[in-house]
Amino acid sequence: MRNCILLGAPVQEGTRRLGCDMGPSAFRAAGIVGTLRELGHDVIDRGNLAPVAAPARAHSNPAVRSLAEVVAWTELLGEAVHGAAGEGMPITLGGDHSLAAGTLTGMSRHATELGRPLFVLWLDAHPDLHTLDSTESGNLHGVPMAYATGQPGFEGIFPPLAAPLDPSRVCMMGIRSVDPAERRTVAASGITVHDMRAIDEFGFAALLRTFLHQVEAESGLLHVSLDVDFLDPDIAPGVGTTVPGGATFREAHLVMEMLHECGLVSSIDLVELNPFLDDRGRTARLMVDLVASLMGRRVLDRPTRSY
């Protein structure tokens, strides 16, 4: 049994497409609280966070948008997740993926205080390794991993990193859309990246098992950041950055079931759900089902549904 602490993060400033701010409400409407309680977990829903309004910030890259707002969310979520991690398992309900700049740094700080390394399983179509200088779109949901791993260009703008994330302890799965600047960072960083070619060739199970063995060997904490676009858009249409060829229903559940069995997960992000683009809550329900698998629902317990 876990003490699950839900943190709503209705942030949409990291992307140009409106609607992600409705994500936390959609997760709740899809039954995430009841689902976790049915599995025997305690649930504390802290409601939705809201940062203090921040003064505008300029950057030499004219493409960068909503910098002050994303920095404010990063500060707020870093503190909120760090505090929640001392009480149980933070589950952050997003919101676009810029929120991970806060959740990753909050968890890294918590792990450092415990004297344990933090590992990250990044389930996403994109590596989100742009810096403020390299981003061409200016959408800051593309920068959180670069910031958290200490890439240059964030100093004096984003909060100082108390404990930068070690890139060698990051595993990305499902990657299939990488910009040239990100490709160079991946090559130099030491991050493990399993794109969909590798998944097709070796399968999720073998690749994930290797990473989980590393986490266990180092007695690490494991943060899971699950982006809706990790999934194939045929099964998860409610996202603004659809990329064909994502994880199937069974592949995604296999990953979640393996994560439950390893017993190493300490925190979760659920990001990029855009209910405005969804089909009658289909994507929200699937994401809640995946959380259920991660938190202990077995295949034999899966309910039959009629729509």
JSON list of C-alpha atoms in Angstrom, two decimals, residues 39-263:
[
{"chain": "A", "resi": 39, "resn": "LEU", "atom": "CA", "xyz": [-6.19, -0.97, -5.30]},
{"chain": "A", "resi": 40, "resn": "GLY", "atom": "CA", "xyz": [-5.71, -0.42, -1.57]},
{"chain": "A", "resi": 41, "resn": "HIS", "atom": "CA", "xyz": [-3.70, 2.80, -1.64]},
{"chain": "A", "resi": 42, "resn": "ASP", "atom": "CA", "xyz": [-4.27, 5.86, 0.47]},
{"chain": "A", "resi": 43, "resn": "VAL", "atom": "CA", "xyz": [-4.88, 8.97, -1.62]},
{"chain": "A", "resi": 44, "resn": "ILE", "atom": "CA", "xyz": [-4.45, 12.61, -0.70]},
{"chain": "A", "resi": 45, "resn": "ASP", "atom": "CA", "xyz": [-5.55, 14.99, -3.44]},
{"chain": "A", "resi": 46, "resn": "ARG", "atom": "CA", "xyz": [-3.90, 18.35, -2.87]},
{"chain": "A", "resi": 47, "resn": "GLY", "atom": "CA", "xyz": [-5.96, 19.96, -5.62]},
{"chain": "A", "resi": 48, "resn": "ASN", "atom": "CA", "xyz": [-4.45, 22.17, -8.29]},
{"chain": "A", "resi": 49, "resn": "LEU", "atom": "CA", "xyz": [-1.35, 24.23, -7.67]},
{"chain": "A", "resi": 50, "resn": "ALA", "atom": "CA", "xyz": [-1.12, 27.81, -8.88]},
{"chain": "A", "resi": 51, "resn": "PRO", "atom": "CA", "xyz": [2.11, 29.81, -9.10]},
{"chain": "A", "resi": 52, "resn": "VAL", "atom": "CA", "xyz": [2.37, 33.42, -8.08]},
{"chain": "A", "resi": 53, "resn": "ALA", "atom": "CA", "xyz": [2.26, 35.74, -11.07]},
{"chain": "A", "resi": 54, "resn": "ALA", "atom": "CA", "xyz": [5.80, 36.45, -12.24]},
{"chain": "A", "resi": 55, "resn": "PRO", "atom": "CA", "xyz": [7.20, 39.51, -14.03]},
{"chain": "A", "resi": 56, "resn": "ALA", "atom": "CA", "xyz": [7.95, 39.06, -17.72]},
{"chain": "A", "resi": 57, "resn": "ARG", "atom": "CA", "xyz": [11.39, 37.73, -18.66]},
{"chain": "A", "resi": 58, "resn": "ALA", "atom": "CA", "xyz": [13.22, 38.36, -21.91]},
{"chain": "A", "resi": 59, "resn": "HIS", "atom": "CA", "xyz": [15.70, 36.00, -23.59]},
{"chain": "A", "resi": 60, "resn": "SER", "atom": "CA", "xyz": [18.18, 36.47, -26.39]},
{"chain": "A", "resi": 61, "resn": "ASN", "atom": "CA", "xyz": [16.38, 33.73, -28.33]},
{"chain": "A", "resi": 62, "resn": "PRO", "atom": "CA", "xyz": [13.30, 35.59, -29.63]},
{"chain": "A", "resi": 63, "resn": "ALA", "atom": "CA", "xyz": [11.41, 32.33, -30.15]},
{"chain": "A", "resi": 64, "resn": "VAL", "atom": "CA", "xyz": [11.21, 31.59, -26.41]},
{"chain": "A", "resi": 65, "resn": "ARG", "atom": "CA", "xyz": [7.67, 32.00, -25.11]},
{"chain": "A", "resi": 66, "resn": "SER", "atom": "CA", "xyz": [6.13, 32.20, -21.62]},
{"chain": "A", "resi": 67, "resn": "LEU", "atom": "CA", "xyz": [9.52, 32.06, -19.93]},
{"chain": "A", "resi": 68, "resn": "ALA", "atom": "CA", "xyz": [8.43, 33.74, -16.70]},
{"chain": "A", "resi": 69, "resn": "GLU", "atom": "CA", "xyz": [5.39, 31.49, -16.34]},
{"chain": "A", "resi": 70, "resn": "VAL", "atom": "CA", "xyz": [7.36, 28.27, -16.89]},
{"chain": "A", "resi": 71, "resn": "VAL", "atom": "CA", "xyz": [10.06, 29.39, -14.44]},
{"chain": "A", "resi": 72, "resn": "ALA", "atom": "CA", "xyz": [7.36, 30.10, -11.85]},
{"chain": "A", "resi": 73, "resn": "TRP", "atom": "CA", "xyz": [5.84, 26.64, -12.36]},
{"chain": "A", "resi": 74, "resn": "THR", "atom": "CA", "xyz": [9.30, 25.08, -12.07]},
{"chain": "A", "resi": 75, "resn": "GLU", "atom": "CA", "xyz": [9.92, 26.75, -8.72]},
{"chain": "A", "resi": 76, "resn": "LEU", "atom": "CA", "xyz": [6.48, 25.83, -7.38]},
{"chain": "A", "resi": 77, "resn": "LEU", "atom": "CA", "xyz": [6.54, 22.21, -8.51]},
{"chain": "A", "resi": 78, "resn": "GLY", "atom": "CA", "xyz": [10.09, 21.69, -7.32]},
{"chain": "A", "resi": 79, "resn": "GLU", "atom": "CA", "xyz": [9.05, 22.62, -3.80]},
{"chain": "A", "resi": 80, "resn": "ALA", "atom": "CA", "xyz": [5.69, 20.83, -3.93]},
{"chain": "A", "resi": 81, "resn": "VAL", "atom": "CA", "xyz": [7.10, 17.55, -5.21]},
{"chain": "A", "resi": 82, "resn": "HIS", "atom": "CA", "xyz": [10.05, 17.67, -2.83]},
{"chain": "A", "resi": 83, "resn": "GLY", "atom": "CA", "xyz": [7.65, 18.11, 0.09]},
{"chain": "A", "resi": 84, "resn": "ALA", "atom": "CA", "xyz": [5.24, 15.43, -1.09]},
{"chain": "A", "resi": 85, "resn": "ALA", "atom": "CA", "xyz": [8.07, 12.94, -1.61]},
{"chain": "A", "resi": 86, "resn": "GLY", "atom": "CA", "xyz": [8.77, 13.10, 2.12]},
{"chain": "A", "resi": 87, "resn": "GLU", "atom": "CA", "xyz": [5.20, 11.96, 2.78]},
{"chain": "A", "resi": 88, "resn": "GLY", "atom": "CA", "xyz": [4.58, 9.39, 0.08]},
{"chain": "A", "resi": 89, "resn": "MET", "atom": "CA", "xyz": [4.44, 9.00, -3.69]},
{"chain": "A", "resi": 90, "resn": "PRO", "atom": "CA", "xyz": [3.90, 12.25, -5.60]},
{"chain": "A", "resi": 91, "resn": "ILE", "atom": "CA", "xyz": [1.70, 11.80, -8.68]},
{"chain": "A", "resi": 92, "resn": "THR", "atom": "CA", "xyz": [1.70, 15.00, -10.70]},
{"chain": "A", "resi": 93, "resn": "LEU", "atom": "CA", "xyz": [-1.33, 15.48, -12.94]},
{"chain": "A", "resi": 94, "resn": "GLY", "atom": "CA", "xyz": [-0.45, 17.68, -15.91]},
{"chain": "A", "resi": 95, "resn": "GLY", "atom": "CA", "xyz": [-0.37, 19.88, -17.71]},
{"chain": "A", "resi": 96, "resn": "ASP", "atom": "CA", "xyz": [2.27, 19.97, -20.43]},
{"chain": "A", "resi": 97, "resn": "HIS", "atom": "CA", "xyz": [5.70, 18.39, -20.07]},
{"chain": "A", "resi": 98, "resn": "SER", "atom": "CA", "xyz": [7.42, 21.62, -19.03]},
{"chain": "A", "resi": 99, "resn": "LEU", "atom": "CA", "xyz": [6.23, 20.67, -15.54]},
{"chain": "A", "resi": 100, "resn": "ALA", "atom": "CA", "xyz": [8.95, 18.00, -15.41]},
{"chain": "A", "resi": 101, "resn": "ALA", "atom": "CA", "xyz": [11.53, 20.75, -14.92]},
{"chain": "A", "resi": 102, "resn": "GLY", "atom": "CA", "xyz": [10.06, 21.04, -11.43]},
{"chain": "A", "resi": 103, "resn": "THR", "atom": "CA", "xyz": [9.20, 17.42, -10.69]},
{"chain": "A", "resi": 104, "resn": "LEU", "atom": "CA", "xyz": [12.63, 16.13, -11.74]},
{"chain": "A", "resi": 105, "resn": "THR", "atom": "CA", "xyz": [14.51, 18.68, -9.66]},
{"chain": "A", "resi": 106, "resn": "GLY", "atom": "CA", "xyz": [12.23, 18.21, -6.66]},
{"chain": "A", "resi": 107, "resn": "MET", "atom": "CA", "xyz": [12.73, 14.44, -6.72]},
{"chain": "A", "resi": 108, "resn": "SER", "atom": "CA", "xyz": [16.47, 14.73, -7.34]},
{"chain": "A", "resi": 109, "resn": "ARG", "atom": "CA", "xyz": [16.78, 16.94, -4.29]},
{"chain": "A", "resi": 110, "resn": "HIS", "atom": "CA", "xyz": [14.77, 14.44, -2.23]},
{"chain": "A", "resi": 111, "resn": "ALA", "atom": "CA", "xyz": [16.91, 11.51, -3.39]},
{"chain": "A", "resi": 112, "resn": "THR", "atom": "CA", "xyz": [20.11, 13.39, -2.57]},
{"chain": "A", "resi": 113, "resn": "GLU", "atom": "CA", "xyz": [18.88, 14.06, 0.95]},
{"chain": "A", "resi": 114, "resn": "LEU", "atom": "CA", "xyz": [18.25, 10.33, 1.34]},
{"chain": "A", "resi": 115, "resn": "GLY", "atom": "CA", "xyz": [21.71, 9.53, 0.03]},
{"chain": "A", "resi": 116, "resn": "ARG", "atom": "CA", "xyz": [20.28, 7.59, -2.90]},
{"chain": "A", "resi": 117, "resn": "PRO", "atom": "CA", "xyz": [20.56, 8.17, -6.66]},
{"chain": "A", "resi": 118, "resn": "LEU", "atom": "CA", "xyz": [17.54, 9.20, -8.71]},
{"chain": "A", "resi": 119, "resn": "PHE", "atom": "CA", "xyz": [16.79, 7.31, -11.91]},
{"chain": "A", "resi": 120, "resn": "VAL", "atom": "CA", "xyz": [14.28, 8.49, -14.51]},
{"chain": "A", "resi": 121, "resn": "LEU", "atom": "CA", "xyz": [12.24, 6.47, -16.97]},
{"chain": "A", "resi": 122, "resn": "TRP", "atom": "CA", "xyz": [11.17, 8.94, -19.66]},
{"chain": "A", "resi": 123, "resn": "LEU", "atom": "CA", "xyz": [8.25, 7.56, -21.70]},
{"chain": "A", "resi": 124, "resn": "ASP", "atom": "CA", "xyz": [7.81, 10.03, -24.53]},
{"chain": "A", "resi": 125, "resn": "ALA", "atom": "CA", "xyz": [8.00, 10.47, -28.28]},
{"chain": "A", "resi": 126, "resn": "HIS", "atom": "CA", "xyz": [10.44, 13.36, -27.70]},
{"chain": "A", "resi": 127, "resn": "PRO", "atom": "CA", "xyz": [13.60, 13.66, -25.57]},
{"chain": "A", "resi": 128, "resn": "ASP", "atom": "CA", "xyz": [12.81, 17.27, -24.51]},
{"chain": "A", "resi": 129, "resn": "LEU", "atom": "CA", "xyz": [16.51, 18.10, -24.56]},
{"chain": "A", "resi": 130, "resn": "HIS", "atom": "CA", "xyz": [16.40, 21.57, -26.09]},
{"chain": "A", "resi": 131, "resn": "THR", "atom": "CA", "xyz": [18.05, 24.43, -24.27]},
{"chain": "A", "resi": 132, "resn": "LEU", "atom": "CA", "xyz": [16.70, 27.98, -24.23]},
{"chain": "A", "resi": 133, "resn": "ASP", "atom": "CA", "xyz": [19.24, 28.79, -26.94]},
{"chain": "A", "resi": 134, "resn": "SER", "atom": "CA", "xyz": [18.59, 25.81, -29.20]},
{"chain": "A", "resi": 135, "resn": "THR", "atom": "CA", "xyz": [14.79, 25.73, -29.26]},
{"chain": "A", "resi": 136, "resn": "GLU", "atom": "CA", "xyz": [13.38, 26.96, -32.56]},
{"chain": "A", "resi": 137, "resn": "SER", "atom": "CA", "xyz": [9.72, 26.60, -31.65]},
{"chain": "A", "resi": 138, "resn": "GLY", "atom": "CA", "xyz": [10.17, 28.41, -28.33]},
{"chain": "A", "resi": 139, "resn": "ASN", "atom": "CA", "xyz": [7.81, 25.91, -26.69]},
{"chain": "A", "resi": 140, "resn": "LEU", "atom": "CA", "xyz": [9.30, 25.18, -23.28]},
{"chain": "A", "resi": 141, "resn": "HIS", "atom": "CA", "xyz": [7.76, 21.74, -22.93]},
{"chain": "A", "resi": 142, "resn": "GLY", "atom": "CA", "xyz": [10.80, 20.80, -25.00]},
{"chain": "A", "resi": 143, "resn": "VAL", "atom": "CA", "xyz": [13.44, 21.81, -22.40]},
{"chain": "A", "resi": 144, "resn": "PRO", "atom": "CA", "xyz": [12.83, 20.08, -19.03]},
{"chain": "A", "resi": 145, "resn": "MET", "atom": "CA", "xyz": [15.32, 17.23, -19.43]},
{"chain": "A", "resi": 146, "resn": "ALA", "atom": "CA", "xyz": [18.03, 19.60, -20.63]},
{"chain": "A", "resi": 147, "resn": "TYR", "atom": "CA", "xyz": [17.50, 21.80, -17.59]},
{"chain": "A", "resi": 148, "resn": "ALA", "atom": "CA", "xyz": [17.34, 18.95, -15.07]},
{"chain": "A", "resi": 149, "resn": "THR", "atom": "CA", "xyz": [20.54, 17.35, -16.36]},
{"chain": "A", "resi": 150, "resn": "GLY", "atom": "CA", "xyz": [22.47, 20.61, -16.10]},
{"chain": "A", "resi": 151, "resn": "GLN", "atom": "CA", "xyz": [22.81, 21.54, -19.78]},
{"chain": "A", "resi": 152, "resn": "PRO", "atom": "CA", "xyz": [24.13, 25.09, -20.25]},
{"chain": "A", "resi": 153, "resn": "GLY", "atom": "CA", "xyz": [22.03, 28.20, -20.76]},
{"chain": "A", "resi": 154, "resn": "PHE", "atom": "CA", "xyz": [19.57, 27.98, -17.87]},
{"chain": "A", "resi": 155, "resn": "GLU", "atom": "CA", "xyz": [21.79, 29.68, -15.27]},
{"chain": "A", "resi": 156, "resn": "GLY", "atom": "CA", "xyz": [20.39, 32.86, -13.80]},
{"chain": "A", "resi": 157, "resn": "ILE", "atom": "CA", "xyz": [16.98, 32.19, -15.33]},
{"chain": "A", "resi": 158, "resn": "PHE", "atom": "CA", "xyz": [15.66, 28.90, -13.97]},
{"chain": "A", "resi": 159, "resn": "PRO", "atom": "CA", "xyz": [16.10, 27.98, -10.29]},
{"chain": "A", "resi": 160, "resn": "PRO", "atom": "CA", "xyz": [19.65, 26.84, -9.42]},
{"chain": "A", "resi": 161, "resn": "LEU", "atom": "CA", "xyz": [19.99, 23.05, -9.46]},
{"chain": "A", "resi": 162, "resn": "ALA", "atom": "CA", "xyz": [20.56, 21.70, -5.95]},
{"chain": "A", "resi": 163, "resn": "ALA", "atom": "CA", "xyz": [21.17, 18.22, -7.38]},
{"chain": "A", "resi": 164, "resn": "PRO", "atom": "CA", "xyz": [21.51, 17.92, -11.17]},
{"chain": "A", "resi": 165, "resn": "LEU", "atom": "CA", "xyz": [20.19, 14.67, -12.61]},
{"chain": "A", "resi": 166, "resn": "ASP", "atom": "CA", "xyz": [22.90, 12.25, -13.74]},
{"chain": "A", "resi": 167, "resn": "PRO", "atom": "CA", "xyz": [22.27, 11.60, -17.46]},
{"chain": "A", "resi": 168, "resn": "SER", "atom": "CA", "xyz": [23.65, 8.06, -17.14]},
{"chain": "A", "resi": 169, "resn": "ARG", "atom": "CA", "xyz": [20.67, 7.29, -14.88]},
{"chain": "A", "resi": 170, "resn": "VAL", "atom": "CA", "xyz": [18.07, 8.37, -17.44]},
{"chain": "A", "resi": 171, "resn": "CYS", "atom": "CA", "xyz": [16.40, 5.89, -19.78]},
{"chain": "A", "resi": 172, "resn": "MET", "atom": "CA", "xyz": [14.16, 7.16, -22.58]},
{"chain": "A", "resi": 173, "resn": "MET", "atom": "CA", "xyz": [11.77, 4.76, -24.28]},
{"chain": "A", "resi": 174, "resn": "GLY", "atom": "CA", "xyz": [9.45, 5.30, -27.23]},
{"chain": "A", "resi": 175, "resn": "ILE", "atom": "CA", "xyz": [11.50, 8.14, -28.74]},
{"chain": "A", "resi": 176, "resn": "ARG", "atom": "CA", "xyz": [10.65, 8.80, -32.40]},
{"chain": "A", "resi": 177, "resn": "SER", "atom": "CA", "xyz": [10.88, 12.56, -32.97]},
{"chain": "A", "resi": 178, "resn": "VAL", "atom": "CA", "xyz": [14.27, 14.17, -32.33]},
{"chain": "A", "resi": 179, "resn": "ASP", "atom": "CA", "xyz": [15.47, 17.55, -33.59]},
{"chain": "A", "resi": 180, "resn": "PRO", "atom": "CA", "xyz": [19.09, 17.92, -34.81]},
{"chain": "A", "resi": 181, "resn": "ALA", "atom": "CA", "xyz": [20.17, 19.94, -31.75]},
{"chain": "A", "resi": 182, "resn": "GLU", "atom": "CA", "xyz": [18.67, 17.32, -29.44]},
{"chain": "A", "resi": 183, "resn": "ARG", "atom": "CA", "xyz": [20.39, 14.56, -31.39]},
{"chain": "A", "resi": 184, "resn": "ARG", "atom": "CA", "xyz": [23.76, 16.13, -30.68]},
{"chain": "A", "resi": 185, "resn": "THR", "atom": "CA", "xyz": [22.94, 16.46, -26.98]},
{"chain": "A", "resi": 186, "resn": "VAL", "atom": "CA", "xyz": [21.80, 12.83, -26.79]},
{"chain": "A", "resi": 187, "resn": "ALA", "atom": "CA", "xyz": [25.06, 11.68, -28.38]},
{"chain": "A", "resi": 188, "resn": "ALA", "atom": "CA", "xyz": [27.18, 13.61, -25.87]},
{"chain": "A", "resi": 189, "resn": "SER", "atom": "CA", "xyz": [25.09, 13.18, -22.73]},
{"chain": "A", "resi": 190, "resn": "GLY", "atom": "CA", "xyz": [25.25, 9.50, -21.80]},
{"chain": "A", "resi": 191, "resn": "ILE", "atom": "CA", "xyz": [21.45, 9.21, -21.68]},
{"chain": "A", "resi": 192, "resn": "THR", "atom": "CA", "xyz": [20.15, 5.79, -22.71]},
{"chain": "A", "resi": 193, "resn": "VAL", "atom": "CA", "xyz": [17.69, 6.21, -25.58]},
{"chain": "A", "resi": 194, "resn": "HIS", "atom": "CA", "xyz": [15.59, 3.36, -26.91]},
{"chain": "A", "resi": 195, "resn": "ASP", "atom": "CA", "xyz": [13.79, 4.64, -29.97]},
{"chain": "A", "resi": 196, "resn": "MET", "atom": "CA", "xyz": [10.96, 2.75, -31.62]},
{"chain": "A", "resi": 197, "resn": "ARG", "atom": "CA", "xyz": [13.42, 0.99, -33.94]},
{"chain": "A", "resi": 198, "resn": "ALA", "atom": "CA", "xyz": [15.11, -0.53, -30.89]},
{"chain": "A", "resi": 199, "resn": "ILE", "atom": "CA", "xyz": [11.71, -1.39, -29.39]},
{"chain": "A", "resi": 200, "resn": "ASP", "atom": "CA", "xyz": [10.70, -3.15, -32.60]},
{"chain": "A", "resi": 201, "resn": "GLU", "atom": "CA", "xyz": [13.96, -5.08, -32.69]},
{"chain": "A", "resi": 202, "resn": "PHE", "atom": "CA", "xyz": [14.40, -6.08, -29.05]},
{"chain": "A", "resi": 203, "resn": "GLY", "atom": "CA", "xyz": [11.03, -5.44, -27.37]},
{"chain": "A", "resi": 204, "resn": "PHE", "atom": "CA", "xyz": [10.11, -3.33, -24.37]},
{"chain": "A", "resi": 205, "resn": "ALA", "atom": "CA", "xyz": [10.60, -6.10, -21.83]},
{"chain": "A", "resi": 206, "resn": "ALA", "atom": "CA", "xyz": [14.27, -6.85, -22.46]},
{"chain": "A", "resi": 207, "resn": "LEU", "atom": "CA", "xyz": [15.30, -3.20, -22.68]},
{"chain": "A", "resi": 208, "resn": "LEU", "atom": "CA", "xyz": [13.33, -2.12, -19.63]},
{"chain": "A", "resi": 209, "resn": "ARG", "atom": "CA", "xyz": [14.54, -5.07, -17.56]},
{"chain": "A", "resi": 210, "resn": "THR", "atom": "CA", "xyz": [18.16, -4.03, -18.11]},
{"chain": "A", "resi": 211, "resn": "PHE", "atom": "CA", "xyz": [17.42, -0.52, -16.85]},
{"chain": "A", "resi": 212, "resn": "LEU", "atom": "CA", "xyz": [15.47, -1.74, -13.82]},
{"chain": "A", "resi": 213, "resn": "HIS", "atom": "CA", "xyz": [18.35, -4.02, -12.86]},
{"chain": "A", "resi": 214, "resn": "GLN", "atom": "CA", "xyz": [20.59, -0.94, -12.83]},
{"chain": "A", "resi": 215, "resn": "VAL", "atom": "CA", "xyz": [18.17, 0.95, -10.57]},
{"chain": "A", "resi": 216, "resn": "GLU", "atom": "CA", "xyz": [17.98, -2.00, -8.19]},
{"chain": "A", "resi": 217, "resn": "ALA", "atom": "CA", "xyz": [21.74, -2.54, -8.16]},
{"chain": "A", "resi": 218, "resn": "GLU", "atom": "CA", "xyz": [22.32, 1.06, -7.06]},
{"chain": "A", "resi": 219, "resn": "SER", "atom": "CA", "xyz": [19.37, 1.14, -4.62]},
{"chain": "A", "resi": 220, "resn": "GLY", "atom": "CA", "xyz": [17.93, 4.06, -6.53]},
{"chain": "A", "resi": 221, "resn": "LEU", "atom": "CA", "xyz": [14.65, 5.90, -6.49]},
{"chain": "A", "resi": 222, "resn": "LEU", "atom": "CA", "xyz": [12.78, 5.76, -9.80]},
{"chain": "A", "resi": 223, "resn": "HIS", "atom": "CA", "xyz": [10.78, 8.62, -11.25]},
{"chain": "A", "resi": 224, "resn": "VAL", "atom": "CA", "xyz": [8.46, 7.79, -14.17]},
{"chain": "A", "resi": 225, "resn": "SER", "atom": "CA", "xyz": [7.48, 10.59, -16.55]},
{"chain": "A", "resi": 226, "resn": "LEU", "atom": "CA", "xyz": [4.67, 9.40, -18.81]},
{"chain": "A", "resi": 227, "resn": "ASP", "atom": "CA", "xyz": [3.74, 11.60, -21.77]},
{"chain": "A", "resi": 228, "resn": "VAL", "atom": "CA", "xyz": [0.52, 10.81, -23.64]},
{"chain": "A", "resi": 229, "resn": "ASP", "atom": "CA", "xyz": [2.45, 10.90, -26.92]},
{"chain": "A", "resi": 230, "resn": "PHE", "atom": "CA", "xyz": [4.45, 7.85, -25.79]},
{"chain": "A", "resi": 231, "resn": "LEU", "atom": "CA", "xyz": [1.30, 6.03, -26.88]},
{"chain": "A", "resi": 232, "resn": "ASP", "atom": "CA", "xyz": [0.21, 5.54, -30.46]},
{"chain": "A", "resi": 233, "resn": "PRO", "atom": "CA", "xyz": [-2.31, 8.26, -31.40]},
{"chain": "A", "resi": 234, "resn": "ASP", "atom": "CA", "xyz": [-4.73, 5.58, -32.60]},
{"chain": "A", "resi": 235, "resn": "ILE", "atom": "CA", "xyz": [-5.31, 4.64, -28.96]},
{"chain": "A", "resi": 236, "resn": "ALA", "atom": "CA", "xyz": [-4.55, 8.02, -27.34]},
{"chain": "A", "resi": 237, "resn": "PRO", "atom": "CA", "xyz": [-5.75, 10.91, -29.49]},
{"chain": "A", "resi": 238, "resn": "GLY", "atom": "CA", "xyz": [-5.97, 13.46, -26.67]},
{"chain": "A", "resi": 239, "resn": "VAL", "atom": "CA", "xyz": [-2.56, 15.08, -27.13]},
{"chain": "A", "resi": 240, "resn": "GLY", "atom": "CA", "xyz": [-1.32, 18.07, -29.09]},
{"chain": "A", "resi": 241, "resn": "THR", "atom": "CA", "xyz": [1.91, 16.47, -30.36]},
{"chain": "A", "resi": 242, "resn": "THR", "atom": "CA", "xyz": [0.79, 13.26, -32.06]},
{"chain": "A", "resi": 243, "resn": "VAL", "atom": "CA", "xyz": [3.57, 11.16, -33.58]},
{"chain": "A", "resi": 244, "resn": "PRO", "atom": "CA", "xyz": [2.59, 7.93, -35.38]},
{"chain": "A", "resi": 245, "resn": "GLY", "atom": "CA", "xyz": [4.12, 4.63, -34.36]},
{"chain": "A", "resi": 246, "resn": "GLY", "atom": "CA", "xyz": [3.91, 4.84, -30.59]},
{"chain": "A", "resi": 247, "resn": "ALA", "atom": "CA", "xyz": [3.42, 2.17, -27.96]},
{"chain": "A", "resi": 248, "resn": "THR", "atom": "CA", "xyz": [0.40, -0.09, -28.35]},
{"chain": "A", "resi": 249, "resn": "PHE", "atom": "CA", "xyz": [-2.16, -0.78, -25.62]},
{"chain": "A", "resi": 250, "resn": "ARG", "atom": "CA", "xyz": [-0.49, -4.04, -24.59]},
{"chain": "A", "resi": 251, "resn": "GLU", "atom": "CA", "xyz": [3.05, -2.69, -24.81]},
{"chain": "A", "resi": 252, "resn": "ALA", "atom": "CA", "xyz": [2.15, 0.22, -22.55]},
{"chain": "A", "resi": 253, "resn": "HIS", "atom": "CA", "xyz": [0.48, -2.04, -20.01]},
{"chain": "A", "resi": 254, "resn": "LEU", "atom": "CA", "xyz": [3.46, -4.40, -20.08]},
{"chain": "A", "resi": 255, "resn": "VAL", "atom": "CA", "xyz": [5.75, -1.50, -19.16]},
{"chain": "A", "resi": 256, "resn": "MET", "atom": "CA", "xyz": [3.46, -0.50, -16.30]},
{"chain": "A", "resi": 257, "resn": "GLU", "atom": "CA", "xyz": [3.13, -4.06, -15.01]},
{"chain": "A", "resi": 258, "resn": "MET", "atom": "CA", "xyz": [6.91, -4.47, -15.01]},
{"chain": "A", "resi": 259, "resn": "LEU", "atom": "CA", "xyz": [7.28, -1.21, -13.12]},
{"chain": "A", "resi": 260, "resn": "HIS", "atom": "CA", "xyz": [4.86, -2.44, -10.48]},
{"chain": "A", "resi": 261, "resn": "GLU", "atom": "CA", "xyz": [6.63, -5.76, -10.14]},
{"chain": "A", "resi": 262, "resn": "CYS", "atom": "CA", "xyz": [10.02, -4.11, -9.62]},
{"chain": "A", "resi": 263, "resn": "GLY", "atom": "CA", "xyz": [8.69, -2.10, -6.66]}
]
